Amino acid sequence: MSETPTREVARRVFAGEFNDATHTFKESEEERAPVYVLLPTGVRANRIFVVGTLTETEDVGEDSEYWQGRVVDPNGDPFFVYAGQYQPEAASMLRELEPPAYVAITGKPRTYETDDGNTNVSVRPESITLVDAATRDRWVVETAEQTLDRIESFDDETNEYARMAEAEYDLPLDRYHELVISALESLEGESDGESDAGDPVTDDGADDADDAGTEPEAEPQP
């Protein structure tokens, strides 16, 4: 039985925007009402679809296996994915995959507050699939298009989620327009032979502080 009467649309979003999406809300008082994160470009997201390079996996569980995966998008920004006993297929994939590898992930956003008061955003995967470079490239183009569409409709006064984003975030939309440009330019660079799109490589800046903040602590286990 599904968690909600209708399956929510899986939004495509670059990691830089996703990691900025720290505000969550419900639109119903019902106990099983879906929890949404508010994307800064003005849309709600209960599920997301991402494709990127799996660069690291680690079992961060204490009493039982609880796998963390680090998936980097073409801008070098990371999605952090956590799977344990309640996501057995996804946890098995993180256990068995050998980074670096291109993966497609459908999952639910989760936010949690760290001991120092910061809010980290992660993905609870519904599925993790090994994919090829062409699939990653298509995702980049589709995500760029959807991000630009959200930016274009942001100023529409009837866009209630854009108004909510204005109230919750002090973040310029140019930030996300630049993510689009950077991602598309990365594809052009690969087609020009600057790197091999069929051979994922670990981000050189993996240990550097990311735009979205420092690497999160292990997500609290359910």
GROMACS .gro file of C-alpha atoms in nm:
model
  222
    1MET     CA    1   0.000   0.000   0.000
    2SER     CA    2   0.143   0.339  -0.097
    3GLU     CA    3   0.205   0.617   0.153
    4THR     CA    4  -0.021   0.858  -0.034
    5PRO     CA    5  -0.335   0.814  -0.247
    6THR     CA    6  -0.152   0.938  -0.558
    7ARG     CA    7   0.213   0.899  -0.647
    8GLU     CA    8   0.395   1.229  -0.623
    9VAL     CA    9   0.591   1.363  -0.921
   10ALA     CA   10   0.965   1.302  -0.886
   11ARG     CA   11   1.127   1.642  -0.938
   12ARG     CA   12   1.456   1.680  -1.121
   13VAL     CA   13   1.691   1.912  -0.934
   14PHE     CA   14   2.063   1.984  -0.924
   15ALA     CA   15   2.239   1.911  -0.596
   16GLY     CA   16   2.326   2.276  -0.535
   17GLU     CA   17   1.957   2.366  -0.519
   18PHE     CA   18   1.854   2.049  -0.339
   19ASN     CA   19   2.101   2.110  -0.057
   20ASP     CA   20   1.958   2.461  -0.013
   21ALA     CA   21   1.605   2.319   0.030
   22THR     CA   22   1.599   2.315   0.410
   23HIS     CA   23   1.234   2.413   0.465
   24THR     CA   24   0.980   2.130   0.499
   25PHE     CA   25   0.603   2.146   0.534
   26LYS     CA   26   0.278   1.949   0.515
   27GLU     CA   27  -0.041   2.061   0.345
   28SER     CA   28  -0.269   1.854   0.566
   29GLU     CA   29  -0.301   1.774   0.935
   30GLU     CA   30  -0.345   1.406   0.859
   31GLU     CA   31  -0.083   1.185   1.020
   32ARG     CA   32   0.022   1.024   0.692
   33ALA     CA   33   0.012   1.344   0.487
   34PRO     CA   34   0.317   1.381   0.262
   35VAL     CA   35   0.607   1.593   0.378
   36TYR     CA   36   0.745   1.831   0.116
   37VAL     CA   37   1.073   2.016   0.089
   38LEU     CA   38   1.046   2.361  -0.065
   39LEU     CA   39   1.287   2.408  -0.354
   40PRO     CA   40   1.427   2.763  -0.366
   41THR     CA   41   1.311   2.799  -0.728
   42GLY     CA   42   0.953   2.778  -0.605
   43VAL     CA   43   0.814   2.426  -0.618
   44ARG     CA   44   0.735   2.161  -0.360
   45ALA     CA   45   0.903   1.821  -0.377
   46ASN     CA   46   0.799   1.500  -0.205
   47ARG     CA   47   1.009   1.284  -0.439
   48ILE     CA   48   1.314   1.360  -0.653
   49PHE     CA   49   1.492   1.189  -0.942
   50VAL     CA   50   1.867   1.236  -0.973
   51VAL     CA   51   2.145   1.090  -1.187
   52GLY     CA   52   2.510   1.138  -1.105
   53THR     CA   53   2.841   0.975  -1.021
   54LEU     CA   54   2.850   0.757  -0.710
   55THR     CA   55   3.188   0.853  -0.566
   56GLU     CA   56   3.180   0.702  -0.217
   57THR     CA   57   2.991   0.442  -0.015
   58GLU     CA   58   3.024   0.371   0.355
   59ASP     CA   59   2.843   0.166   0.616
   60VAL     CA   60   2.781   0.424   0.891
   61GLY     CA   61   2.549   0.202   1.095
   62GLU     CA   62   2.620   0.110   1.453
   63ASP     CA   63   2.392  -0.179   1.545
   64SER     CA   64   2.297  -0.269   1.187
   65GLU     CA   65   2.398  -0.184   0.832
   66TYR     CA   66   2.313   0.173   0.736
   67TRP     CA   67   2.471   0.278   0.409
   68GLN     CA   68   2.569   0.629   0.304
   69GLY     CA   69   2.629   0.707  -0.062
   70ARG     CA   70   2.777   1.025  -0.205
   71VAL     CA   71   2.647   1.103  -0.556
   72VAL     CA   72   2.801   1.399  -0.739
   73ASP     CA   73   2.625   1.595  -1.012
   74PRO     CA   74   2.810   1.758  -1.307
   75ASN     CA   75   2.868   2.074  -1.103
   76GLY     CA   76   3.063   1.877  -0.842
   77ASP     CA   77   2.790   1.919  -0.578
   78PRO     CA   78   2.688   1.610  -0.378
   79PHE     CA   79   2.363   1.437  -0.299
   80PHE     CA   80   2.390   1.229   0.018
   81VAL     CA   81   2.187   0.908   0.012
   82TYR     CA   82   2.108   0.690   0.315
   83ALA     CA   83   1.959   0.339   0.308
   84GLY     CA   84   1.916   0.082   0.582
   85GLN     CA   85   1.688  -0.207   0.679
   86TYR     CA   86   1.377  -0.022   0.560
   87GLN     CA   87   1.528   0.024   0.210
   88PRO     CA   88   1.687  -0.320   0.162
   89GLU     CA   89   1.722  -0.309  -0.217
   90ALA     CA   90   1.882   0.035  -0.215
   91ALA     CA   91   2.110  -0.063   0.075
   92SER     CA   92   2.215  -0.373  -0.119
   93MET     CA   93   2.304  -0.160  -0.420
   94LEU     CA   94   2.518   0.074  -0.210
   95ARG     CA   95   2.689  -0.228  -0.055
   96GLU     CA   96   2.766  -0.391  -0.388
   97LEU     CA   97   2.842  -0.102  -0.624
   98GLU     CA   98   3.206  -0.012  -0.681
   99PRO     CA   99   3.258   0.366  -0.714
  100PRO     CA  100   3.291   0.551  -0.937
  101ALA     CA  101   2.973   0.458  -1.122
  102TYR     CA  102   2.682   0.641  -1.281
  103VAL     CA  103   2.360   0.581  -1.087
  104ALA     CA  104   1.997   0.692  -1.116
  105ILE     CA  105   1.813   0.741  -0.788
  106THR     CA  106   1.447   0.799  -0.715
  107GLY     CA  107   1.379   0.887  -0.354
  108LYS     CA  108   1.230   1.111  -0.091
  109PRO     CA  109   1.400   1.422   0.048
  110ARG     CA  110   1.476   1.423   0.419
  111THR     CA  111   1.599   1.705   0.638
  112TYR     CA  112   1.752   1.681   0.983
  113GLU     CA  113   1.919   1.921   1.221
  114THR     CA  114   2.277   1.864   1.328
  115ASP     CA  115   2.414   1.921   1.676
  116ASP     CA  116   2.545   2.262   1.571
  117GLY     CA  117   2.200   2.377   1.454
  118ASN     CA  118   2.253   2.343   1.078
  119THR     CA  119   1.999   2.167   0.858
  120ASN     CA  120   2.125   1.894   0.625
  121VAL     CA  121   1.928   1.756   0.333
  122SER     CA  122   1.957   1.396   0.215
  123VAL     CA  123   1.777   1.140   0.000
  124ARG     CA  124   1.599   0.827   0.126
  125PRO     CA  125   1.615   0.612  -0.189
  126GLU     CA  126   1.323   0.415  -0.327
  127SER     CA  127   1.544   0.274  -0.603
  128ILE     CA  128   1.907   0.291  -0.716
  129THR     CA  129   1.994   0.181  -1.069
  130LEU     CA  130   2.327   0.156  -1.249
  131VAL     CA  131   2.308   0.364  -1.571
  132ASP     CA  132   2.531   0.479  -1.856
  133ALA     CA  133   2.674   0.816  -1.953
  134ALA     CA  134   2.396   0.884  -2.206
  135THR     CA  135   2.134   0.851  -1.932
  136ARG     CA  136   2.328   1.091  -1.710
  137ASP     CA  137   2.356   1.340  -1.998
  138ARG     CA  138   1.981   1.327  -2.068
  139TRP     CA  139   1.913   1.389  -1.700
  140VAL     CA  140   2.138   1.695  -1.704
  141VAL     CA  141   1.952   1.844  -2.001
  142GLU     CA  142   1.607   1.765  -1.856
  143THR     CA  143   1.704   1.900  -1.513
  144ALA     CA  144   1.840   2.217  -1.671
  145GLU     CA  145   1.512   2.266  -1.861
  146GLN     CA  146   1.297   2.208  -1.552
  147THR     CA  147   1.511   2.441  -1.340
  148LEU     CA  148   1.482   2.717  -1.602
  149ASP     CA  149   1.105   2.662  -1.620
  150ARG     CA  150   1.080   2.707  -1.242
  151ILE     CA  151   1.290   3.023  -1.254
  152GLU     CA  152   1.079   3.164  -1.539
  153SER     CA  153   0.753   3.111  -1.349
  154PHE     CA  154   0.890   3.234  -1.016
  155ASP     CA  155   0.753   3.587  -1.052
  156ASP     CA  156   0.400   3.469  -1.132
  157GLU     CA  157   0.195   3.611  -0.844
  158THR     CA  158  -0.024   3.299  -0.845
  159ASN     CA  159   0.279   3.078  -0.775
  160GLU     CA  160   0.221   3.012  -0.404
  161TYR     CA  161   0.538   2.805  -0.362
  162ALA     CA  162   0.751   3.082  -0.511
  163ARG     CA  163   0.601   3.326  -0.260
  164MET     CA  164   0.676   3.075   0.014
  165ALA     CA  165   1.036   3.044  -0.110
  166GLU     CA  166   1.073   3.424  -0.101
  167ALA     CA  167   0.964   3.420   0.262
  168GLU     CA  168   1.176   3.123   0.370
  169TYR     CA  169   1.501   3.173   0.176
  170ASP     CA  170   1.725   3.470   0.118
  171LEU     CA  171   1.880   3.321  -0.195
  172PRO     CA  172   1.913   3.483  -0.539
  173LEU     CA  173   1.763   3.296  -0.834
  174ASP     CA  174   2.082   3.373  -1.028
  175ARG     CA  175   2.248   3.110  -0.810
  176TYR     CA  176   2.039   2.838  -0.976
  177HIS     CA  177   2.064   2.984  -1.324
  178GLU     CA  178   2.442   2.955  -1.286
  179LEU     CA  179   2.404   2.588  -1.188
  180VAL     CA  180   2.218   2.528  -1.514
  181ILE     CA  181   2.485   2.700  -1.723
  182SER     CA  182   2.766   2.515  -1.546
  183ALA     CA  183   2.598   2.176  -1.590
  184LEU     CA  184   2.532   2.228  -1.960
  185GLU     CA  185   2.886   2.355  -2.016
  186SER     CA  186   3.018   2.037  -1.854
  187LEU     CA  187   2.843   1.835  -2.126
  188GLU     CA  188   2.995   2.055  -2.396
  189GLY     CA  189   3.337   2.002  -2.241
  190GLU     CA  190   3.293   1.625  -2.250
  191SER     CA  191   3.181   1.633  -2.614
  192ASP     CA  192   3.493   1.836  -2.695
  193GLY     CA  193   3.706   1.558  -2.552
  194GLU     CA  194   3.807   1.727  -2.229
  195SER     CA  195   3.689   1.420  -2.037
  196ASP     CA  196   3.540   1.081  -2.115
  197ALA     CA  197   3.167   1.088  -2.040
  198GLY     CA  198   3.158   0.709  -2.043
  199ASP     CA  199   3.413   0.678  -1.764
  200PRO     CA  200   3.299   0.839  -1.439
  201VAL     CA  201   3.574   1.005  -1.243
  202THR     CA  202   3.574   1.110  -0.881
  203ASP     CA  203   3.530   1.483  -0.834
  204ASP     CA  204   3.871   1.638  -0.765
  205GLY     CA  205   3.713   1.868  -0.511
  206ALA     CA  206   3.536   1.593  -0.321
  207ASP     CA  207   3.698   1.686   0.008
  208ASP     CA  208   3.652   2.058  -0.033
  209ALA     CA  209   3.369   2.244   0.136
  210ASP     CA  210   3.070   2.245  -0.096
  211ASP     CA  211   2.856   2.546  -0.178
  212ALA     CA  212   2.575   2.389   0.022
  213GLY     CA  213   2.786   2.353   0.335
  214THR     CA  214   3.010   2.096   0.494
  215GLU     CA  215   2.958   1.723   0.460
  216PRO     CA  216   2.675   1.611   0.685
  217GLU     CA  217   2.713   1.392   0.985
  218ALA     CA  218   2.560   1.046   0.949
  219GLU     CA  219   2.185   1.088   0.924
  220PRO     CA  220   2.001   0.977   1.239
  221GLN     CA  221   1.882   0.621   1.188
  222PRO     CA  222   1.507   0.556   1.196
   0.00000   0.00000   0.00000
